[in-house]
């Protein structure tokens, strides 16, 4: 087996698979990588065989993605040995890695949004697959999609597809390009439960065909469900190197991941006040392109409760959050805060005690190019309180920030670090630190632990529980049913822009919730 | 259809061609994600180099070629700043604008205000049987013909070829293009240079066809108007034809109005292209609520290992 894959233009997109199943496909040894003065990899090892699903497990910032970005040619390693099929393979660019049969499905998809599905596929593998016409590209793509059981319209712009459809386009792209070594970076993080199971089955099937599949994850469940072997990373180092997945218990894996104590989340409190802090009465929003309109939505959030809103993504979750915080004006219905009609401006709602944590941390949450200190200072500066400051000094901002960084255990940055350099979990902690400042009575959170590792997720969830215990009404919009069931006092289901009646958690039945989520009400 | 209207219509192509060339060149840049605000300076260099070649007795083909070469020289500097060194593109463009306008003034100083032989029509007698306005409209020089053919070629390359797909992908999402095996930097430098050649042609058209003389500062804002026309034509070279004809018409009416003896202040008449620019941008702004056609990675430098 050589690295050259150039002379396959005449063949169908059928990848050349190795005969020697079980032989080593990828070997990485003592790989090091630093970004400026931040060390991402500090001697990481990985060895993957043909025909296996190999889980790469670790907390946020453990270096999993960095290691795989090196294998796929996106980053250059500072030091270390990298071999593919026994030959040295330090790829200078993604193209070279792709030519060697390595395909990476990134957590943040590398798709060109305004182009159609077919254009994206042509862009990535038109040359390699030797498509001479649009028709050839279309038939090859459709054949591959059919083979994998994907239903994807080829002539639709990629940015109009759902997240799970986009992921399928990424997989098509990689396979049509003839990938034999597949790297999937947290493929289940963005998917609903049922879709995630399908994705793991697909990973299994691709490995059974003889490919090597590397599954980056921090979900222990993914490992036990699918992986043959597992490598665990912590703080840039490999702590478990390719052990059989069956031989390890979830507790052992968790301990290896976080090193020492594992995180525990307390159960939510079922008793809460009868006082209503936020009420939505028959709220509806306009139908617009890309949006799911809210339809006659009724909701009562009590002081001290966590009200879980379950449902699959894309059923009006973002619209609900944006309507409550004042970014979207409802066409009809009332939003009532503390018994009074909510003010129109988002800033005034904030003044009235409303805080929020959006799902996309950098879209509505943080300012990526501002420092941690500046991010933390923004609400304090824009408020309409008497202590509003007109003069801001770096020292004042830094002083405030250092306290928050310590209290919220924000790692990977100091007060002057740009927020965009933080990993997902630390970015989320930064938002919490900012939003939890001062007095507030209503908290809206959307997918608060999406993409977070076990310990960071537990830290965030414990903050939510603590807020509720202090009397804050917490509205938790989440696509993770386990999370909703674990934390909520009551639960409602959002489906096609409609919200079901909230029911106390002890009266809910998982199967019934599942039915509501899938079929609506 | 003779008289005023006929004269007007017949004059439009010559006035529209520089706008069309410049807008097309800039669209090539911007579809690859590079915003080139140096157009005015690059066009100035094209215009002055073409005149210098003519006055040195090199002939018309050499003059056009030299116009392009001078423009590409300026563009190389821009590519170095904006693409290779990844400086702020707006700033790099302003530097090129100031430098190009200034340098053209310096090297053109001893060649200024000396009339040159014009670039003449391609088919001098082919339209003899037609009405005068129509003959006037169709009978053009090679650069003007080329200006009206190029948008179709560019559109076809953009929308129908692998090269165009790769170029657009770089402008829309450079990291994704990189992941797909496109050499982002090479693609952007290539687009900037090809755009530079076309901007050079726009400059050469101004001096060889339009004024037939070099006057310091003669580009007089047309490069900036072209930047605005890119937005107005929503990054589509076919729409650019309409936009350029509109501005050519505005520009073509100025000498006619001035010579018609109309009692309107001359400054008001000469202001028309700039007023039209404001009107056109306002119109684009009001249309903003529709899906914007602006490339998503426009003016965003690309570095592979940088987190975004």
Tab-separated table of C-alpha atoms in Angstrom, chain A residues 44-306:
chain	number	residue	atom	x	y	z
A	44	UNK	CA	0.812	12.443	22.716
A	45	UNK	CA	0.700	8.878	21.354
A	46	UNK	CA	-1.900	7.139	19.245
A	47	UNK	CA	-1.949	3.889	17.320
A	48	UNK	CA	-4.932	2.916	15.184
A	49	UNK	CA	-5.479	-0.344	13.281
A	50	UNK	CA	-7.344	-0.973	10.037
A	51	UNK	CA	-10.882	-2.153	10.546
A	52	UNK	CA	-11.424	-0.717	14.002
A	53	UNK	CA	-13.368	2.115	15.538
A	54	UNK	CA	-10.851	3.768	17.786
A	55	UNK	CA	-12.233	6.181	20.356
A	56	UNK	CA	-10.103	9.173	21.270
A	57	UNK	CA	-11.395	10.348	24.600
A	58	UNK	CA	-10.554	13.392	26.661
A	59	UNK	CA	-11.843	16.541	28.306
A	60	UNK	CA	-12.217	19.871	26.484
A	61	UNK	CA	-8.754	21.156	25.761
A	62	UNK	CA	-7.065	17.767	26.327
A	63	UNK	CA	-5.570	18.005	22.830
A	64	UNK	CA	-7.720	15.491	20.924
A	65	UNK	CA	-8.661	17.874	18.141
A	66	UNK	CA	-5.146	19.306	17.918
A	67	UNK	CA	-3.674	15.826	17.515
A	68	UNK	CA	-6.145	14.973	14.776
A	69	UNK	CA	-5.662	18.321	13.052
A	70	UNK	CA	-1.987	17.424	12.847
A	71	UNK	CA	-2.742	14.012	11.367
A	72	UNK	CA	-5.045	15.619	8.797
A	73	UNK	CA	-2.477	18.248	7.797
A	74	UNK	CA	-4.209	21.319	9.234
A	75	UNK	CA	-1.534	21.961	11.841
A	76	UNK	CA	2.141	21.189	11.671
A	77	UNK	CA	3.603	19.231	14.595
A	78	UNK	CA	6.512	20.776	16.473
A	79	UNK	CA	7.998	17.380	17.213
A	80	UNK	CA	7.171	13.678	17.132
A	81	UNK	CA	6.755	10.699	14.825
A	82	UNK	CA	3.772	10.280	12.514
A	83	UNK	CA	3.314	7.229	10.294
A	84	UNK	CA	0.515	6.169	8.025
A	85	UNK	CA	0.670	2.578	6.824
A	86	UNK	CA	4.224	2.360	8.103
A	87	UNK	CA	5.499	5.283	6.039
A	88	UNK	CA	6.464	8.656	7.531
A	89	UNK	CA	3.594	11.067	7.065
A	90	UNK	CA	3.996	14.612	8.293
A	91	UNK	CA	1.583	16.406	6.017
A	92	UNK	CA	2.289	20.015	5.184
A	93	UNK	CA	-1.264	20.738	4.103
A	94	UNK	CA	-4.727	19.156	4.213
A	95	UNK	CA	-4.483	18.292	0.540
A	96	UNK	CA	-1.488	16.011	1.131
A	97	UNK	CA	-3.228	14.227	3.994
A	98	UNK	CA	-6.316	13.806	1.903
A	99	UNK	CA	-4.265	12.330	-0.922
A	100	UNK	CA	-2.902	9.823	1.583
A	101	UNK	CA	-6.464	8.742	2.344
A	102	UNK	CA	-7.050	10.697	5.534
A	103	UNK	CA	-10.412	12.389	5.848
A	104	UNK	CA	-11.507	14.510	8.786
A	105	UNK	CA	-15.074	15.412	9.652
A	106	UNK	CA	-14.625	18.516	11.741
A	107	UNK	CA	-16.764	19.473	14.683
A	108	UNK	CA	-17.322	22.815	12.997
A	109	UNK	CA	-18.027	21.677	9.486
A	110	UNK	CA	-15.747	22.802	6.699
A	111	UNK	CA	-18.451	23.461	4.168
A	112	UNK	CA	-18.937	26.493	1.973
A	113	UNK	CA	-22.393	27.656	3.032
A	114	UNK	CA	-23.528	29.604	-0.021
A	115	UNK	CA	-22.572	26.785	-2.407
A	116	UNK	CA	-24.858	23.848	-3.117
A	117	UNK	CA	-24.249	20.338	-1.812
A	118	UNK	CA	-23.013	19.190	-5.193
A	119	UNK	CA	-20.718	22.199	-5.572
A	120	UNK	CA	-19.202	21.440	-2.183
A	121	UNK	CA	-18.611	17.831	-3.199
A	122	UNK	CA	-17.115	18.873	-6.525
A	123	UNK	CA	-14.891	21.376	-4.785
A	124	UNK	CA	-13.494	18.825	-2.370
A	125	UNK	CA	-13.144	15.789	-4.596
A	126	UNK	CA	-13.892	16.736	-8.175
A	127	UNK	CA	-10.282	16.471	-9.212
A	128	UNK	CA	-9.460	13.356	-7.238
A	129	UNK	CA	-12.537	11.516	-8.385
A	130	UNK	CA	-11.899	12.687	-11.926
A	131	UNK	CA	-15.400	13.999	-12.555
A	132	UNK	CA	-15.456	15.602	-15.934
A	133	UNK	CA	-19.010	16.876	-15.866
A	134	UNK	CA	-21.693	17.944	-13.469
A	135	UNK	CA	-23.651	14.818	-14.402
A	136	UNK	CA	-20.767	12.541	-13.486
A	137	UNK	CA	-20.392	14.303	-10.152
A	138	UNK	CA	-24.113	14.079	-9.505
A	139	UNK	CA	-24.448	10.390	-10.269
A	140	UNK	CA	-21.369	9.428	-8.257
A	141	UNK	CA	-22.562	11.527	-5.302
A	142	UNK	CA	-26.066	10.152	-5.424
A	143	UNK	CA	-24.793	6.595	-5.657
A	144	UNK	CA	-22.635	7.087	-2.575
A	145	UNK	CA	-25.454	8.813	-0.685
A	146	UNK	CA	-27.801	5.969	-1.502
A	147	UNK	CA	-25.253	3.399	-0.444
A	148	UNK	CA	-24.960	5.101	2.946
A	149	UNK	CA	-28.713	5.551	3.258
A	150	UNK	CA	-28.548	9.356	3.195
A	151	UNK	CA	-31.364	11.430	1.780
A	152	UNK	CA	-29.750	14.714	0.775
A	153	UNK	CA	-30.907	17.131	-1.922
A	154	UNK	CA	-27.876	17.809	-4.086
A	155	UNK	CA	-28.934	21.164	-5.502
A	156	UNK	CA	-29.707	22.957	-2.232
A	157	UNK	CA	-27.414	25.490	-0.649
A	158	UNK	CA	-25.547	23.888	2.231
A	159	UNK	CA	-26.441	26.671	4.660
A	160	UNK	CA	-30.095	25.769	4.249
A	161	UNK	CA	-29.585	22.207	5.449
A	162	UNK	CA	-30.000	21.077	9.039
A	163	UNK	CA	-26.927	20.340	11.090
A	164	UNK	CA	-27.312	16.597	10.739
A	165	UNK	CA	-27.700	16.924	6.979
A	166	UNK	CA	-24.578	19.067	6.819
A	167	UNK	CA	-22.742	16.385	8.724
A	168	UNK	CA	-23.841	13.850	6.152
A	169	UNK	CA	-22.502	16.093	3.390
A	170	UNK	CA	-19.172	16.155	5.224
A	171	UNK	CA	-19.146	12.365	5.374
A	172	UNK	CA	-20.011	12.097	1.686
A	173	UNK	CA	-17.255	14.559	0.899
A	174	UNK	CA	-14.664	12.561	2.782
A	175	UNK	CA	-15.719	9.180	1.402
A	176	UNK	CA	-16.035	10.392	-2.183
A	177	UNK	CA	-12.509	11.712	-1.799
A	178	UNK	CA	-11.425	8.111	-1.164
A	179	UNK	CA	-10.684	8.368	2.543
A	180	UNK	CA	-9.480	5.151	4.189
A	181	UNK	CA	-8.737	6.711	7.551
A	182	UNK	CA	-11.707	8.640	8.903
A	183	UNK	CA	-11.452	11.096	11.741
A	184	UNK	CA	-14.808	12.078	13.218
A	185	UNK	CA	-14.534	14.998	15.624
A	186	UNK	CA	-17.358	14.675	18.162
A	187	UNK	CA	-19.880	13.590	15.538
A	188	UNK	CA	-22.657	13.003	18.055
A	189	UNK	CA	-22.302	16.338	19.853
A	190	UNK	CA	-24.582	18.149	17.444
A	191	UNK	CA	-27.112	15.369	16.949
A	192	UNK	CA	-30.305	14.350	18.692
A	193	UNK	CA	-30.320	11.007	20.435
A	194	UNK	CA	-31.839	8.961	17.631
A	195	UNK	CA	-29.604	10.547	15.011
A	196	UNK	CA	-26.541	9.967	17.155
A	197	UNK	CA	-27.233	6.257	17.311
A	198	UNK	CA	-27.426	6.165	13.505
A	199	UNK	CA	-24.132	8.022	13.226
A	200	UNK	CA	-22.395	5.548	15.517
A	201	UNK	CA	-23.791	2.651	13.503
A	202	UNK	CA	-22.377	4.252	10.387
A	203	UNK	CA	-18.959	4.591	12.004
A	204	UNK	CA	-19.143	0.890	12.861
A	205	UNK	CA	-20.080	-0.044	9.328
A	206	UNK	CA	-17.303	2.026	7.768
A	207	UNK	CA	-14.800	0.291	10.038
A	208	UNK	CA	-16.240	-3.115	9.200
A	209	UNK	CA	-15.553	-2.298	5.537
A	210	UNK	CA	-11.860	-2.219	6.491
A	211	UNK	CA	-11.318	1.497	7.079
A	212	UNK	CA	-9.790	2.904	10.227
A	213	UNK	CA	-12.239	5.157	12.068
A	214	UNK	CA	-11.052	7.522	14.779
A	215	UNK	CA	-13.918	8.766	16.897
A	216	UNK	CA	-13.115	11.865	18.930
A	217	UNK	CA	-15.560	12.114	21.775
A	218	UNK	CA	-16.043	12.930	25.395
A	219	UNK	CA	-19.193	10.916	25.764
A	220	UNK	CA	-18.436	7.712	27.602
A	221	UNK	CA	-21.585	6.213	26.135
A	222	UNK	CA	-20.245	6.544	22.579
A	223	UNK	CA	-17.182	4.572	23.587
A	224	UNK	CA	-18.998	1.650	25.145
A	225	UNK	CA	-21.520	1.553	22.298
A	226	UNK	CA	-19.165	1.532	19.361
A	227	UNK	CA	-15.434	1.532	19.930
A	228	UNK	CA	-13.097	-1.440	19.694
A	229	UNK	CA	-10.238	0.306	21.410
A	230	UNK	CA	-9.856	3.558	23.257
A	231	UNK	CA	-7.096	6.098	23.740
A	232	UNK	CA	-7.547	8.617	26.522
A	233	UNK	CA	-5.798	11.989	26.579
A	234	UNK	CA	-5.387	14.412	29.418
A	235	UNK	CA	-3.656	17.808	29.277
A	236	UNK	CA	-1.892	17.101	25.979
A	237	UNK	CA	-0.618	13.658	26.970
A	238	UNK	CA	-1.849	10.151	26.289
A	239	UNK	CA	-2.860	8.448	29.539
A	240	UNK	CA	-4.446	5.280	28.132
A	241	UNK	CA	-2.923	4.112	24.864
A	242	UNK	CA	-5.194	1.933	22.784
A	243	UNK	CA	-6.727	-0.298	25.449
A	244	UNK	CA	-9.629	-2.610	24.452
A	245	UNK	CA	-12.828	-0.685	25.135
A	246	UNK	CA	-14.625	-3.674	26.669
A	247	UNK	CA	-11.992	-4.038	29.360
A	248	UNK	CA	-12.633	-0.586	30.815
A	249	UNK	CA	-15.539	0.533	32.942
A	250	UNK	CA	-17.102	3.952	32.538
A	251	UNK	CA	-15.744	4.921	35.935
A	252	UNK	CA	-12.212	3.959	34.941
A	253	UNK	CA	-12.446	5.972	31.735
A	254	UNK	CA	-13.863	8.970	33.541
A	255	UNK	CA	-11.082	8.834	36.109
A	256	UNK	CA	-8.456	8.634	33.372
A	257	UNK	CA	-10.030	11.605	31.597
A	258	UNK	CA	-10.283	13.989	34.508
A	259	UNK	CA	-7.483	12.618	36.645
A	260	UNK	CA	-8.595	11.963	40.193
A	261	UNK	CA	-11.997	12.975	41.456
A	262	UNK	CA	-14.958	12.764	39.127
A	263	UNK	CA	-17.613	15.400	39.021
A	264	UNK	CA	-21.010	14.878	40.592
A	265	UNK	CA	-24.186	16.776	39.801
A	266	UNK	CA	-26.777	17.156	42.511
A	267	UNK	CA	-30.371	16.454	41.622
A	268	UNK	CA	-32.718	19.399	41.100
A	269	UNK	CA	-35.132	20.432	43.795
A	270	UNK	CA	-38.769	19.595	43.142
A	271	UNK	CA	-40.189	22.214	45.484
A	272	UNK	CA	-40.365	25.791	44.309
A	273	UNK	CA	-42.312	28.945	44.976
A	274	UNK	CA	-45.744	29.598	43.498
A	275	UNK	CA	-44.612	33.085	42.523
A	276	UNK	CA	-44.404	33.534	38.743
A	277	UNK	CA	-41.368	35.492	37.539
A	278	UNK	CA	-41.861	35.144	33.796
A	279	UNK	CA	-44.987	34.466	31.848
A	280	UNK	CA	-45.600	34.121	28.125
A	281	UNK	CA	-49.238	34.413	27.047
A	282	UNK	CA	-50.120	33.316	23.542
A	283	UNK	CA	-46.837	34.520	22.091
A	284	UNK	CA	-46.343	34.151	18.367
A	285	UNK	CA	-43.524	35.263	16.077
A	286	UNK	CA	-43.606	35.926	12.348
A	287	UNK	CA	-42.780	33.202	9.862
A	288	UNK	CA	-39.574	34.019	8.053
A	289	UNK	CA	-37.006	32.190	6.022
A	290	UNK	CA	-34.772	29.908	8.132
A	291	UNK	CA	-36.938	30.546	11.206
A	292	UNK	CA	-39.464	28.418	12.996
A	293	UNK	CA	-42.321	30.690	14.064
A	294	UNK	CA	-43.551	30.345	17.619
A	295	UNK	CA	-47.245	29.597	17.733
A	296	UNK	CA	-49.470	30.705	20.611
A	297	UNK	CA	-46.886	29.793	23.134
A	298	UNK	CA	-47.836	29.791	26.821
A	299	UNK	CA	-45.367	29.387	29.622
A	300	UNK	CA	-45.137	30.189	33.342
A	301	UNK	CA	-41.766	30.185	35.017
A	302	UNK	CA	-41.802	30.136	38.821
A	303	UNK	CA	-39.349	31.521	41.272
A	304	UNK	CA	-36.749	28.905	42.172
A	305	UNK	CA	-37.654	26.282	39.607
A	306	UNK	CA	-35.789	24.856	36.658
